[in-house]
CSV table of C-alpha atoms in Angstrom, one decimal:
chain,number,residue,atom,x,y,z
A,237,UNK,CA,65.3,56.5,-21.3
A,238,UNK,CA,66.2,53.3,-22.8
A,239,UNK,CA,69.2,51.6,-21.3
A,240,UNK,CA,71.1,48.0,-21.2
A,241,UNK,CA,72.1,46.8,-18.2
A,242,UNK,CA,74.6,43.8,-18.0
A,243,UNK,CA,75.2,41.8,-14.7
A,244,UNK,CA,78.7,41.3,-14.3
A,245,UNK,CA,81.8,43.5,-15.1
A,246,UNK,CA,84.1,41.3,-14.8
A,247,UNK,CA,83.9,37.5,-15.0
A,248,UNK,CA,87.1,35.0,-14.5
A,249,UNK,CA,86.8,30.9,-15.3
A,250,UNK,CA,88.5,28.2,-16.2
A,251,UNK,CA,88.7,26.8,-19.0
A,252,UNK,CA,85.8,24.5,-20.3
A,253,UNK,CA,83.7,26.0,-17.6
A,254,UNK,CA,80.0,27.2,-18.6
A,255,UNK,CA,79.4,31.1,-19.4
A,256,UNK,CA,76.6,32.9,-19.1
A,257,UNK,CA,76.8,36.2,-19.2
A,258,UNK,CA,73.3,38.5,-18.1
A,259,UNK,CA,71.9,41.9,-20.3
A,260,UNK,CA,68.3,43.3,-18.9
A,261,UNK,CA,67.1,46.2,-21.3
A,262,UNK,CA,64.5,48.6,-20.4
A,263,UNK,CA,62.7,49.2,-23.4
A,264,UNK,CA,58.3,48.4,-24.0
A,265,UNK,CA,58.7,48.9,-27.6
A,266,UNK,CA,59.8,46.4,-30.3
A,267,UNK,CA,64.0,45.4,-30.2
A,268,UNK,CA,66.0,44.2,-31.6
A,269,UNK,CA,69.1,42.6,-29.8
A,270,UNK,CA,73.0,41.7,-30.2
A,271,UNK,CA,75.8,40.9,-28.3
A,272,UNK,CA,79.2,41.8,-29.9
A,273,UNK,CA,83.0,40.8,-28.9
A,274,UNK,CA,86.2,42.5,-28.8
A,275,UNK,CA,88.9,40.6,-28.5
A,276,UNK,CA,92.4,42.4,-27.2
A,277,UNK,CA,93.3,44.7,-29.8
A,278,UNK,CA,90.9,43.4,-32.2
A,279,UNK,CA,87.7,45.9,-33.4
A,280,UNK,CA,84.0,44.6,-32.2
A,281,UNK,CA,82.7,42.1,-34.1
A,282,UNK,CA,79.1,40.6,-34.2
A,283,UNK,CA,78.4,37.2,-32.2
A,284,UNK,CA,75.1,36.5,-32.3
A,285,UNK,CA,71.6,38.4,-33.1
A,286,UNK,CA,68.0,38.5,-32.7
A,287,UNK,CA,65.2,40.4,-34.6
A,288,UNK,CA,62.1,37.7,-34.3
A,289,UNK,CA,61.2,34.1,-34.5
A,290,UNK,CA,62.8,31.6,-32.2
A,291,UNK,CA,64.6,33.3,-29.5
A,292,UNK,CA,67.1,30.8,-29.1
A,293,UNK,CA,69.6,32.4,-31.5
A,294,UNK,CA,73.0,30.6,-31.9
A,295,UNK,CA,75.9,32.6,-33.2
A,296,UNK,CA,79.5,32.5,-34.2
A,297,UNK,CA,82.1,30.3,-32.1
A,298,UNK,CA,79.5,28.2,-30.3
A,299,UNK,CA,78.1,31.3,-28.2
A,300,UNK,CA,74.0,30.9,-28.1
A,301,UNK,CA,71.9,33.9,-26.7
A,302,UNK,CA,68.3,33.2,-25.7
A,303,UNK,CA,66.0,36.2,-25.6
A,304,UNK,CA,63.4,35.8,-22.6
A,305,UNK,CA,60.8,38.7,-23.6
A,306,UNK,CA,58.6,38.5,-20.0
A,307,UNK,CA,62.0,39.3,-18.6
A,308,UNK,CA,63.6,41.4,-21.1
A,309,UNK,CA,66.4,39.9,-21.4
A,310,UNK,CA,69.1,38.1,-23.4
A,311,UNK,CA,71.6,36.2,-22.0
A,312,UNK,CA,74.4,35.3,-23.6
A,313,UNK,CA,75.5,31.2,-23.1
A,314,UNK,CA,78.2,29.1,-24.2
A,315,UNK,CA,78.8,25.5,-22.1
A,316,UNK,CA,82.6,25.0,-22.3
A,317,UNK,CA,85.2,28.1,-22.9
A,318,UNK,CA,88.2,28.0,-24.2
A,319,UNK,CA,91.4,30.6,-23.6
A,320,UNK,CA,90.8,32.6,-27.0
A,321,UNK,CA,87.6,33.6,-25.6
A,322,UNK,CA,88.8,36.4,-23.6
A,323,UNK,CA,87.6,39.5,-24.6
A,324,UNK,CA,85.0,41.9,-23.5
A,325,UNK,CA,81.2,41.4,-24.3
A,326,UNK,CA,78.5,44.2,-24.9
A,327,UNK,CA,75.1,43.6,-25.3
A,328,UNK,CA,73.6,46.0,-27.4
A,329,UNK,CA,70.0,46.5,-28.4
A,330,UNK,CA,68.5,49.1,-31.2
A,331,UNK,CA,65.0,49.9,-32.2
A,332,UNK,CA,63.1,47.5,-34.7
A,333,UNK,CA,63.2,50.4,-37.1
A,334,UNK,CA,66.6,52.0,-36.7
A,335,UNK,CA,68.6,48.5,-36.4
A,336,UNK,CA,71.7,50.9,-36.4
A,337,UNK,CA,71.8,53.1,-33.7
A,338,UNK,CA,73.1,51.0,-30.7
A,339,UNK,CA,72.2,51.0,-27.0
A,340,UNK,CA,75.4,49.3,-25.5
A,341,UNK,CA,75.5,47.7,-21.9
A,342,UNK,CA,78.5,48.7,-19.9
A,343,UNK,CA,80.4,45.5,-21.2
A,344,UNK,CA,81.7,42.5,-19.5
A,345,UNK,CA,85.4,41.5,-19.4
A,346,UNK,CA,85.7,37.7,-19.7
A,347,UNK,CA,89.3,36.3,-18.6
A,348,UNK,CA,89.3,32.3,-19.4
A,349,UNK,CA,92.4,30.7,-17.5
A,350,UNK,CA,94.2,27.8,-19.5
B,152,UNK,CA,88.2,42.6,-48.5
B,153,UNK,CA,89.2,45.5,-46.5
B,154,UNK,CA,87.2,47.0,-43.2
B,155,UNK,CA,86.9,49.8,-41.8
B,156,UNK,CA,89.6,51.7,-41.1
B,157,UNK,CA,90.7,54.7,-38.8
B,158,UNK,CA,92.9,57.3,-37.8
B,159,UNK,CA,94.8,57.5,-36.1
B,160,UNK,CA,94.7,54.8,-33.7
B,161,UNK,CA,95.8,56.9,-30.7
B,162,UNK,CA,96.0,60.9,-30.6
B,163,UNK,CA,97.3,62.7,-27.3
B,164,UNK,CA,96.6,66.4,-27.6
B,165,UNK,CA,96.0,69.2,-24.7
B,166,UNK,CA,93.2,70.8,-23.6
B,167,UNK,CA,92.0,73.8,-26.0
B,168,UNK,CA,94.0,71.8,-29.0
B,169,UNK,CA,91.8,70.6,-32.1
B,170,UNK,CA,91.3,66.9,-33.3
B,171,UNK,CA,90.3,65.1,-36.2
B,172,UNK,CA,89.5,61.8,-36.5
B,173,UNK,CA,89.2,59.9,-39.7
B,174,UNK,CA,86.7,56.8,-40.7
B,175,UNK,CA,87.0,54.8,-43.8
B,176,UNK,CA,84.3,52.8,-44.0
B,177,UNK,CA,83.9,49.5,-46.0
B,178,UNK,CA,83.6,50.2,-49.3
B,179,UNK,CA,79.7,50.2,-50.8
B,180,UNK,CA,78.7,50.7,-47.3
B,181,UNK,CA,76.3,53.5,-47.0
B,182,UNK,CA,75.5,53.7,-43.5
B,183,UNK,CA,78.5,54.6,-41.3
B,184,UNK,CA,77.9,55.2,-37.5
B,185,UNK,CA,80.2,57.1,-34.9
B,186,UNK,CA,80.1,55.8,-31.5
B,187,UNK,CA,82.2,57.3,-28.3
B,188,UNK,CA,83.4,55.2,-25.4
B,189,UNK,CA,84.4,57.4,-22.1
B,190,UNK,CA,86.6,55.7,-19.9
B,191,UNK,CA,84.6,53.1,-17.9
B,192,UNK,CA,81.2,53.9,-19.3
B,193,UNK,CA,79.3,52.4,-22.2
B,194,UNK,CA,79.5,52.8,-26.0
B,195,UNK,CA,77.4,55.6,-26.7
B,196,UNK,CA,76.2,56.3,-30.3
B,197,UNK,CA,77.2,59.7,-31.4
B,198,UNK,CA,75.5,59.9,-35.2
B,199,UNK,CA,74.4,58.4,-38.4
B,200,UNK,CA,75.3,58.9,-41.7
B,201,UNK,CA,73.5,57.4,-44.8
B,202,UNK,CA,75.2,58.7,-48.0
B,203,UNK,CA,76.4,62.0,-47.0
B,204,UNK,CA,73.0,63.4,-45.1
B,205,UNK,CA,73.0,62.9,-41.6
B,206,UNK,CA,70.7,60.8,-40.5
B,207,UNK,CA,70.8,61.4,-36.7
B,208,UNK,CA,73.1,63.6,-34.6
B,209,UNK,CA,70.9,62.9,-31.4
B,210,UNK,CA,74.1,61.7,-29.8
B,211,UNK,CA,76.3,64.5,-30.4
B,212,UNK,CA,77.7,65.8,-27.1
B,213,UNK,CA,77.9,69.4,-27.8
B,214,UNK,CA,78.9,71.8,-30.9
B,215,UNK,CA,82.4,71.7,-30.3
B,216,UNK,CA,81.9,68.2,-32.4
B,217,UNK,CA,81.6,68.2,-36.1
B,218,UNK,CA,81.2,65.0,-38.2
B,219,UNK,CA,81.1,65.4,-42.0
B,220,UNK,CA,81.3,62.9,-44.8
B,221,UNK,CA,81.9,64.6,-48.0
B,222,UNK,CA,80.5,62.4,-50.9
B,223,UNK,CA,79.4,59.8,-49.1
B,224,UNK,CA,82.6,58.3,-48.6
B,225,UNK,CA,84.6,58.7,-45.4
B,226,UNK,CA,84.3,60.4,-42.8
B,227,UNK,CA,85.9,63.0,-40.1
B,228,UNK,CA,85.0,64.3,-36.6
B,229,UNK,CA,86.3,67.3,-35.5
B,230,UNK,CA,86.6,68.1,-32.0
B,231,UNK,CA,87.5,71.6,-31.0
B,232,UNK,CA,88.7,73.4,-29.2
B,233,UNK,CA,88.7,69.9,-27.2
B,234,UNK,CA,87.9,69.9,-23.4
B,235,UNK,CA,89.0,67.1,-21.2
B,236,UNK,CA,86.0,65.3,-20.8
B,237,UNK,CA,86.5,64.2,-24.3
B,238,UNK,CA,88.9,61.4,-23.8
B,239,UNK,CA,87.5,58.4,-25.0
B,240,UNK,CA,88.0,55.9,-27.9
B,241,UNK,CA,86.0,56.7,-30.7
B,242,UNK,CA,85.1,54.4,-33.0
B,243,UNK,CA,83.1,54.6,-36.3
B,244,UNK,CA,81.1,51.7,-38.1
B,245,UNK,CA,79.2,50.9,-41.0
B,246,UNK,CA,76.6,48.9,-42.8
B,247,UNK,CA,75.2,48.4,-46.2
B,248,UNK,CA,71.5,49.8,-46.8
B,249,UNK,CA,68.9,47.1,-45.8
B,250,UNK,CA,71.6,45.0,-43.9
B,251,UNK,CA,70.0,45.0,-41.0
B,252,UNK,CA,71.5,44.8,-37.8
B,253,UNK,CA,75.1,43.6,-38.5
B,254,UNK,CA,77.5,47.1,-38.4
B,255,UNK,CA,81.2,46.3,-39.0
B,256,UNK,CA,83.1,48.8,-36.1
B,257,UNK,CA,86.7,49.8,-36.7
B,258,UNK,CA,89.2,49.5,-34.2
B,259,UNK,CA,88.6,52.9,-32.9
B,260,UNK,CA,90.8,55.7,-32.5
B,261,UNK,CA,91.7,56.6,-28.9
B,262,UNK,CA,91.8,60.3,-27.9
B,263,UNK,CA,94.0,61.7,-24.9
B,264,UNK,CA,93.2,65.2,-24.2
B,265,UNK,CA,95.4,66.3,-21.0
């Protein structure tokens, strides 16, 4: 079965520290690949995604993904964090035909100290 | 522009006790997703809606869950009689046709079954 699997549960840094956050999928078939945010008592939003072409993908809020295909993953980067970027991270992947119907990783709580 | 919207946010019911949850998704959107989050686990997808077919119920736990979506506009999930196992947030998403990849999730509705 397919699955996502996302390093850490729980990550704490300070701020303007570097993130990057791990997501492994198991999948031999065509993906394509996400990571989406929920902020506290937000809904999940989109940060970033990938279907094809470079697999350096930047997204929203200075968050960059890179999509490592020999490795299957996509790990999601950004070099200095700020406080408003806790929240929880998922990395989510879906078929290259059915784009809608997620396969979520377990999530990873971010806390960035001020 | 307004998103997707559900209800209710919170519902604490008992075991055996019936529960319907309620999606409005964005308005033109004709895709609209359910997804279940058990405490501690990953999102799970749960079905897919384009219109008011069902496009896939693969993720649909059991039939003591019924999703409809009358004419194509919101949609409810039904859970009955509801066993404990079924606490969880639920949350419900949707997408225009041919927008690939990007869903727009509500802020889910979190169900309590004691």
């Amino acid at each position: 079965a397919q699955s996502v699997s996302q390093h850490n549960h729980h990550v704490i840094l300070s701020e303007a520290a570097s993130l990057e956050l791990g997501c492994n999928y198991s999948y031999g078939g065509t993906v394509n690949l996400f990571w989406y945010v929920q902020y506290p008592g937000q809904h999940l939003q989109l940060l970033l995604k990938y279907f094809s072409g470079d697999p350096l993908v930047k997204g929203i809020k200075g968050f960059e993904a890179e999509f490592i295909k020999s490795k299957f993953s996509f790990n999601l980067r950004k070099p200095s964090v700020q406080w408003s970027d806790t929240a929880e991270y998922f990395c989510a992947v879906s078929h290259s035909g059915n784009t809608g119907k997620l396969i979520f990783g377990q999530g990873t709580t971010l806390q960035v100290k001020p | 522009e307004a998103g997707v919207t559900q209800f209710p946010s919170h519902s604490v019911i008992e075991k055996g006790q019936t529960v319907t949850l309620r999606c409005d998704p964005i308005s033109g959107h004709d895709n609209l997703y359910w997804y279940r989050r058990v405490m501690g686990k990953e999102i799970k997808f749960l079905l897919h809606f384009v219109k008011e077919s069902k496009q896939d119920e693969s993720g649909m736990p059991n039939n003591r869950f019924l999703a409809e979506r009358t004419g194509g506009t919101y949609s409810t999930l039904k859970v009955q009689p509801a066993e404990l196992e079924d606490s969880g947030v639920y949350f419900c998403a949707s997408s225009q046709r041919g927008q690939a990849g990007e869903l727009f999730f509500g802020e889910g509705s979190r169900l309590t079954v004691l």
